[in-house]
């Protein structure tokens, strides 16, 4: 096992306790059972590449020893096999040392002598292993893109096909590299975040998995880890399997489906329902992400005293002409009234942007209020054309000067759809406007329908309990031929 020369270290956030969430023993046994790590184990190579303090590794070793003893291998042969057949990697020094200790305690229980364990205190992505494996089982680190430092991001993006685009999770390269270490008939069992099936930036990873994955156990709303919101699934890959279908088990609802892998699209929707001719929501309505100020504390006016021509906010008088009613799914659900500074105007239905001189002349109070946030506004990752007093992302404004609908990215048990007036400016959620002569009331009925909620339950990404996250594209891609007018 050789180490690749790479001057990249984990950031503190990448090795903090939030990342050390270990696998419950019933899940360990489920993975080992489903991957077939049960008997005739002597001579079968096994890798765990993020072994923590050894939950998976110790259980695998325990099974190995018991199987060997049942087949009358002597102690010397078992020790030789343990040194030859097992490889593991753990980055964190304390967990590595605890893993070795747990392995040695296991040896003592089986009355076996010293073993030279091939367990390495290193970064798996930084190793070159001169070996292929019959079994790879584990729980790769769940580290979001935001918590990966820039050097590691660049290294991963440069070296892993699944991570070339977008905001990848740290487990993506673990999965990709692990698949490359399997023998031609090797099997892999991994505990992964369920959002891999639907996250737009996991598209290349799904393409890599598509012809290798044979079974999915989706825990959806059933929490595997305490105090962790991410939903999890177990995937089983078998390079020796040539079957055209994937066995899918919705563990939360105890439902089983056999899915033809050819029917899985860019997002993996696990459903037996198919329609020969689709009629997409996007053919009749536009669904898109609302404006993003990128600094709501500057633009959203929540606490104010209304006067004849002004709103008094702190020590500043903001002109009413500079404000529009603001809308977000959260405030609408609570019947709260907010306003948003609107440094634009519509002339004959077309959006017009102000120059700084116009703001000074027309809305000096609003500009004075924004000036208090000037430093933060300049630090935003705004569109290149955005002036400091404008919204960071404003392309949605071209379509907002009309009646519209608003719904949330988060769906919990039902889809809430709100009707907005012409002047209302949504700054959070997904807005919907017509593209044809169909009335918005039709769009509202579609989005509030049983069929759309069933679609959301299939396409959405579980984030907490029964809550799912959807995107504007999910709404646009809904097949309205499945909807029936009530």
PDB file of C-alpha atoms in Angstrom, residues 253-423:
ATOM      1  CA  UNK A 253     -42.974   1.659   4.262  1.00  0.00           C
ATOM      2  CA  UNK A 254     -41.861  -1.977   3.833  1.00  0.00           C
ATOM      3  CA  UNK A 255     -42.431  -1.885   0.070  1.00  0.00           C
ATOM      4  CA  UNK A 256     -40.472  -3.855  -2.522  1.00  0.00           C
ATOM      5  CA  UNK A 257     -40.054  -2.962  -6.203  1.00  0.00           C
ATOM      6  CA  UNK A 258     -38.014  -4.496  -9.014  1.00  0.00           C
ATOM      7  CA  UNK A 259     -36.896  -1.659 -11.275  1.00  0.00           C
ATOM      8  CA  UNK A 260     -35.504  -1.934 -14.790  1.00  0.00           C
ATOM      9  CA  UNK A 261     -32.287   0.070 -14.528  1.00  0.00           C
ATOM     10  CA  UNK A 262     -32.846   1.405 -18.062  1.00  0.00           C
ATOM     11  CA  UNK A 263     -35.895   3.343 -16.854  1.00  0.00           C
ATOM     12  CA  UNK A 264     -33.890   5.382 -14.324  1.00  0.00           C
ATOM     13  CA  UNK A 265     -33.380   8.913 -15.618  1.00  0.00           C
ATOM     14  CA  UNK A 266     -31.227  11.809 -14.453  1.00  0.00           C
ATOM     15  CA  UNK A 267     -32.913  11.533 -11.067  1.00  0.00           C
ATOM     16  CA  UNK A 268     -33.593   8.052  -9.788  1.00  0.00           C
ATOM     17  CA  UNK A 269     -37.309   7.805  -9.059  1.00  0.00           C
ATOM     18  CA  UNK A 270     -38.218   4.414  -7.633  1.00  0.00           C
ATOM     19  CA  UNK A 271     -41.713   3.758  -8.963  1.00  0.00           C
ATOM     20  CA  UNK A 272     -43.432   1.164 -11.124  1.00  0.00           C
ATOM     21  CA  UNK A 273     -45.618   3.802 -12.730  1.00  0.00           C
ATOM     22  CA  UNK A 274     -44.854   4.659 -16.345  1.00  0.00           C
ATOM     23  CA  UNK A 275     -46.602   6.738 -18.955  1.00  0.00           C
ATOM     24  CA  UNK A 276     -46.044   6.385 -22.692  1.00  0.00           C
ATOM     25  CA  UNK A 277     -46.768  10.036 -23.418  1.00  0.00           C
ATOM     26  CA  UNK A 278     -45.857  12.710 -20.927  1.00  0.00           C
ATOM     27  CA  UNK A 279     -47.347  16.180 -20.690  1.00  0.00           C
ATOM     28  CA  UNK A 280     -45.013  18.278 -18.573  1.00  0.00           C
ATOM     29  CA  UNK A 281     -46.057  21.086 -16.244  1.00  0.00           C
ATOM     30  CA  UNK A 282     -43.419  23.247 -17.964  1.00  0.00           C
ATOM     31  CA  UNK A 283     -45.364  23.177 -21.230  1.00  0.00           C
ATOM     32  CA  UNK A 284     -48.019  25.425 -19.671  1.00  0.00           C
ATOM     33  CA  UNK A 285     -46.376  27.117 -16.668  1.00  0.00           C
ATOM     34  CA  UNK A 286     -42.999  28.528 -15.694  1.00  0.00           C
ATOM     35  CA  UNK A 287     -41.633  27.421 -12.319  1.00  0.00           C
ATOM     36  CA  UNK A 288     -38.434  29.092 -11.143  1.00  0.00           C
ATOM     37  CA  UNK A 289     -36.484  30.115  -8.080  1.00  0.00           C
ATOM     38  CA  UNK A 290     -37.450  33.468  -6.576  1.00  0.00           C
ATOM     39  CA  UNK A 291     -35.135  36.472  -6.411  1.00  0.00           C
ATOM     40  CA  UNK A 292     -32.151  36.145  -4.125  1.00  0.00           C
ATOM     41  CA  UNK A 293     -30.985  39.348  -2.482  1.00  0.00           C
ATOM     42  CA  UNK A 294     -28.040  37.428  -0.956  1.00  0.00           C
ATOM     43  CA  UNK A 295     -28.406  39.719   2.077  1.00  0.00           C
ATOM     44  CA  UNK A 296     -31.988  39.685   3.302  1.00  0.00           C
ATOM     45  CA  UNK A 297     -31.134  41.643   6.449  1.00  0.00           C
ATOM     46  CA  UNK A 298     -30.438  44.656   4.246  1.00  0.00           C
ATOM     47  CA  UNK A 299     -33.431  44.447   1.907  1.00  0.00           C
ATOM     48  CA  UNK A 300     -36.242  42.858   3.934  1.00  0.00           C
ATOM     49  CA  UNK A 301     -38.104  45.291   6.188  1.00  0.00           C
ATOM     50  CA  UNK A 302     -39.747  43.483   9.100  1.00  0.00           C
ATOM     51  CA  UNK A 303     -39.888  45.990  11.965  1.00  0.00           C
ATOM     52  CA  UNK A 304     -41.200  49.347  10.930  1.00  0.00           C
ATOM     53  CA  UNK A 305     -43.593  52.163  11.765  1.00  0.00           C
ATOM     54  CA  UNK A 306     -45.802  53.182   8.848  1.00  0.00           C
ATOM     55  CA  UNK A 307     -46.168  56.915   8.172  1.00  0.00           C
ATOM     56  CA  UNK A 308     -47.919  58.796   5.373  1.00  0.00           C
ATOM     57  CA  UNK A 309     -45.153  58.620   2.763  1.00  0.00           C
ATOM     58  CA  UNK A 310     -42.466  56.679   4.600  1.00  0.00           C
ATOM     59  CA  UNK A 311     -41.693  53.651   6.687  1.00  0.00           C
ATOM     60  CA  UNK A 312     -39.672  54.499   9.766  1.00  0.00           C
ATOM     61  CA  UNK A 313     -36.974  51.833  10.246  1.00  0.00           C
ATOM     62  CA  UNK A 314     -34.703  52.588  13.166  1.00  0.00           C
ATOM     63  CA  UNK A 315     -33.443  56.116  12.568  1.00  0.00           C
ATOM     64  CA  UNK A 316     -34.077  56.001   8.813  1.00  0.00           C
ATOM     65  CA  UNK A 317     -37.137  57.022   6.802  1.00  0.00           C
ATOM     66  CA  UNK A 318     -37.537  54.753   3.791  1.00  0.00           C
ATOM     67  CA  UNK A 319     -39.747  56.027   0.968  1.00  0.00           C
ATOM     68  CA  UNK A 320     -42.868  53.934   0.365  1.00  0.00           C
ATOM     69  CA  UNK A 321     -42.190  54.188  -3.365  1.00  0.00           C
ATOM     70  CA  UNK A 322     -38.963  52.219  -2.847  1.00  0.00           C
ATOM     71  CA  UNK A 323     -40.801  49.311  -1.218  1.00  0.00           C
ATOM     72  CA  UNK A 324     -42.912  46.418  -2.390  1.00  0.00           C
ATOM     73  CA  UNK A 325     -44.735  43.731  -0.404  1.00  0.00           C
ATOM     74  CA  UNK A 326     -42.314  40.858   0.229  1.00  0.00           C
ATOM     75  CA  UNK A 327     -43.314  37.200   0.244  1.00  0.00           C
ATOM     76  CA  UNK A 328     -41.780  33.948   1.415  1.00  0.00           C
ATOM     77  CA  UNK A 329     -43.504  30.618   2.178  1.00  0.00           C
ATOM     78  CA  UNK A 330     -42.567  30.994   5.843  1.00  0.00           C
ATOM     79  CA  UNK A 331     -44.036  34.473   6.296  1.00  0.00           C
ATOM     80  CA  UNK A 332     -47.151  33.612   4.294  1.00  0.00           C
ATOM     81  CA  UNK A 333     -47.766  30.531   6.435  1.00  0.00           C
ATOM     82  CA  UNK A 334     -47.672  32.775   9.521  1.00  0.00           C
ATOM     83  CA  UNK A 335     -49.618  35.680   7.979  1.00  0.00           C
ATOM     84  CA  UNK A 336     -46.717  38.053   8.539  1.00  0.00           C
ATOM     85  CA  UNK A 337     -46.415  41.285   6.546  1.00  0.00           C
ATOM     86  CA  UNK A 338     -42.964  42.213   5.297  1.00  0.00           C
ATOM     87  CA  UNK A 339     -41.679  44.659   2.696  1.00  0.00           C
ATOM     88  CA  UNK A 340     -38.662  44.563   0.431  1.00  0.00           C
ATOM     89  CA  UNK A 341     -36.582  47.462  -0.877  1.00  0.00           C
ATOM     90  CA  UNK A 342     -37.089  47.386  -4.641  1.00  0.00           C
ATOM     91  CA  UNK A 343     -34.344  49.346  -6.439  1.00  0.00           C
ATOM     92  CA  UNK A 344     -35.986  48.849  -9.847  1.00  0.00           C
ATOM     93  CA  UNK A 345     -39.161  49.788 -11.699  1.00  0.00           C
ATOM     94  CA  UNK A 346     -41.290  48.341 -14.479  1.00  0.00           C
ATOM     95  CA  UNK A 347     -42.042  50.535 -17.504  1.00  0.00           C
ATOM     96  CA  UNK A 348     -44.546  49.089 -19.975  1.00  0.00           C
ATOM     97  CA  UNK A 349     -44.031  45.714 -18.325  1.00  0.00           C
ATOM     98  CA  UNK A 350     -40.248  45.775 -18.801  1.00  0.00           C
ATOM     99  CA  UNK A 351     -37.837  45.795 -15.867  1.00  0.00           C
ATOM    100  CA  UNK A 352     -35.720  48.945 -15.601  1.00  0.00           C
ATOM    101  CA  UNK A 353     -32.612  49.162 -13.424  1.00  0.00           C
ATOM    102  CA  UNK A 354     -31.647  52.355 -11.604  1.00  0.00           C
ATOM    103  CA  UNK A 355     -28.319  54.081 -11.772  1.00  0.00           C
ATOM    104  CA  UNK A 356     -26.946  55.313  -8.463  1.00  0.00           C
ATOM    105  CA  UNK A 357     -27.913  58.923  -9.335  1.00  0.00           C
ATOM    106  CA  UNK A 358     -31.562  57.895  -9.716  1.00  0.00           C
ATOM    107  CA  UNK A 359     -31.531  56.189  -6.343  1.00  0.00           C
ATOM    108  CA  UNK A 360     -30.016  59.297  -4.743  1.00  0.00           C
ATOM    109  CA  UNK A 361     -32.647  61.545  -6.303  1.00  0.00           C
ATOM    110  CA  UNK A 362     -35.706  59.346  -5.885  1.00  0.00           C
ATOM    111  CA  UNK A 363     -35.073  57.180  -2.836  1.00  0.00           C
ATOM    112  CA  UNK A 364     -32.310  58.681  -0.667  1.00  0.00           C
ATOM    113  CA  UNK A 365     -33.827  57.133   2.471  1.00  0.00           C
ATOM    114  CA  UNK A 366     -33.758  53.605   0.999  1.00  0.00           C
ATOM    115  CA  UNK A 367     -30.212  54.152  -0.249  1.00  0.00           C
ATOM    116  CA  UNK A 368     -29.149  55.437   3.182  1.00  0.00           C
ATOM    117  CA  UNK A 369     -30.573  52.284   4.756  1.00  0.00           C
ATOM    118  CA  UNK A 370     -28.677  50.068   2.302  1.00  0.00           C
ATOM    119  CA  UNK A 371     -25.506  52.090   2.859  1.00  0.00           C
ATOM    120  CA  UNK A 372     -25.409  50.723   6.416  1.00  0.00           C
ATOM    121  CA  UNK A 373     -24.821  47.289   4.888  1.00  0.00           C
ATOM    122  CA  UNK A 374     -22.462  48.451   2.132  1.00  0.00           C
ATOM    123  CA  UNK A 375     -19.506  46.343   3.260  1.00  0.00           C
ATOM    124  CA  UNK A 376     -21.562  43.134   3.472  1.00  0.00           C
ATOM    125  CA  UNK A 377     -23.301  43.907   0.173  1.00  0.00           C
ATOM    126  CA  UNK A 378     -19.944  44.227  -1.570  1.00  0.00           C
ATOM    127  CA  UNK A 379     -18.867  40.821  -0.229  1.00  0.00           C
ATOM    128  CA  UNK A 380     -21.810  38.973  -1.781  1.00  0.00           C
ATOM    129  CA  UNK A 381     -21.228  36.454  -4.563  1.00  0.00           C
ATOM    130  CA  UNK A 382     -23.533  38.481  -6.799  1.00  0.00           C
ATOM    131  CA  UNK A 383     -24.121  38.416 -10.542  1.00  0.00           C
ATOM    132  CA  UNK A 384     -21.313  40.261 -12.280  1.00  0.00           C
ATOM    133  CA  UNK A 385     -23.721  42.937 -13.530  1.00  0.00           C
ATOM    134  CA  UNK A 386     -25.345  43.596 -10.124  1.00  0.00           C
ATOM    135  CA  UNK A 387     -24.710  46.985  -8.553  1.00  0.00           C
ATOM    136  CA  UNK A 388     -23.986  47.075  -4.835  1.00  0.00           C
ATOM    137  CA  UNK A 389     -27.499  48.325  -3.991  1.00  0.00           C
ATOM    138  CA  UNK A 390     -29.263  45.692  -6.178  1.00  0.00           C
ATOM    139  CA  UNK A 391     -30.234  42.111  -5.462  1.00  0.00           C
ATOM    140  CA  UNK A 392     -27.458  39.554  -5.839  1.00  0.00           C
ATOM    141  CA  UNK A 393     -29.595  37.419  -8.170  1.00  0.00           C
ATOM    142  CA  UNK A 394     -32.346  39.293  -9.970  1.00  0.00           C
ATOM    143  CA  UNK A 395     -33.135  37.357 -13.175  1.00  0.00           C
ATOM    144  CA  UNK A 396     -36.501  36.261 -11.729  1.00  0.00           C
ATOM    145  CA  UNK A 397     -37.674  39.893 -11.788  1.00  0.00           C
ATOM    146  CA  UNK A 398     -38.287  39.709 -15.539  1.00  0.00           C
ATOM    147  CA  UNK A 399     -41.302  37.459 -14.882  1.00  0.00           C
ATOM    148  CA  UNK A 400     -42.643  38.759 -11.570  1.00  0.00           C
ATOM    149  CA  UNK A 401     -44.654  41.797 -12.626  1.00  0.00           C
ATOM    150  CA  UNK A 402     -47.863  39.735 -12.827  1.00  0.00           C
ATOM    151  CA  UNK A 403     -50.018  37.533 -10.660  1.00  0.00           C
ATOM    152  CA  UNK A 404     -48.141  34.434  -9.566  1.00  0.00           C
ATOM    153  CA  UNK A 405     -48.098  31.467  -7.231  1.00  0.00           C
ATOM    154  CA  UNK A 406     -45.493  30.679  -4.601  1.00  0.00           C
ATOM    155  CA  UNK A 407     -44.587  27.382  -2.971  1.00  0.00           C
ATOM    156  CA  UNK A 408     -41.757  26.210  -0.748  1.00  0.00           C
ATOM    157  CA  UNK A 409     -38.708  24.113  -1.534  1.00  0.00           C
ATOM    158  CA  UNK A 410     -39.666  22.082   1.557  1.00  0.00           C
ATOM    159  CA  UNK A 411     -42.763  19.873   1.573  1.00  0.00           C
ATOM    160  CA  UNK A 412     -44.038  18.358   4.809  1.00  0.00           C
ATOM    161  CA  UNK A 413     -47.123  16.151   4.412  1.00  0.00           C
ATOM    162  CA  UNK A 414     -48.817  18.584   1.987  1.00  0.00           C
ATOM    163  CA  UNK A 415     -47.936  21.110  -0.711  1.00  0.00           C
ATOM    164  CA  UNK A 416     -48.849  24.649   0.308  1.00  0.00           C
ATOM    165  CA  UNK A 417     -49.442  27.037  -2.600  1.00  0.00           C
ATOM    166  CA  UNK A 418     -49.927  30.783  -2.088  1.00  0.00           C
ATOM    167  CA  UNK A 419     -51.457  33.315  -4.480  1.00  0.00           C
ATOM    168  CA  UNK A 420     -49.492  36.538  -4.950  1.00  0.00           C
ATOM    169  CA  UNK A 421     -50.531  39.872  -6.451  1.00  0.00           C
ATOM    170  CA  UNK A 422     -48.770  41.740  -9.236  1.00  0.00           C
ATOM    171  CA  UNK A 423     -46.748  43.915  -6.843  1.00  0.00           C
TER     172      UNK A 423
END
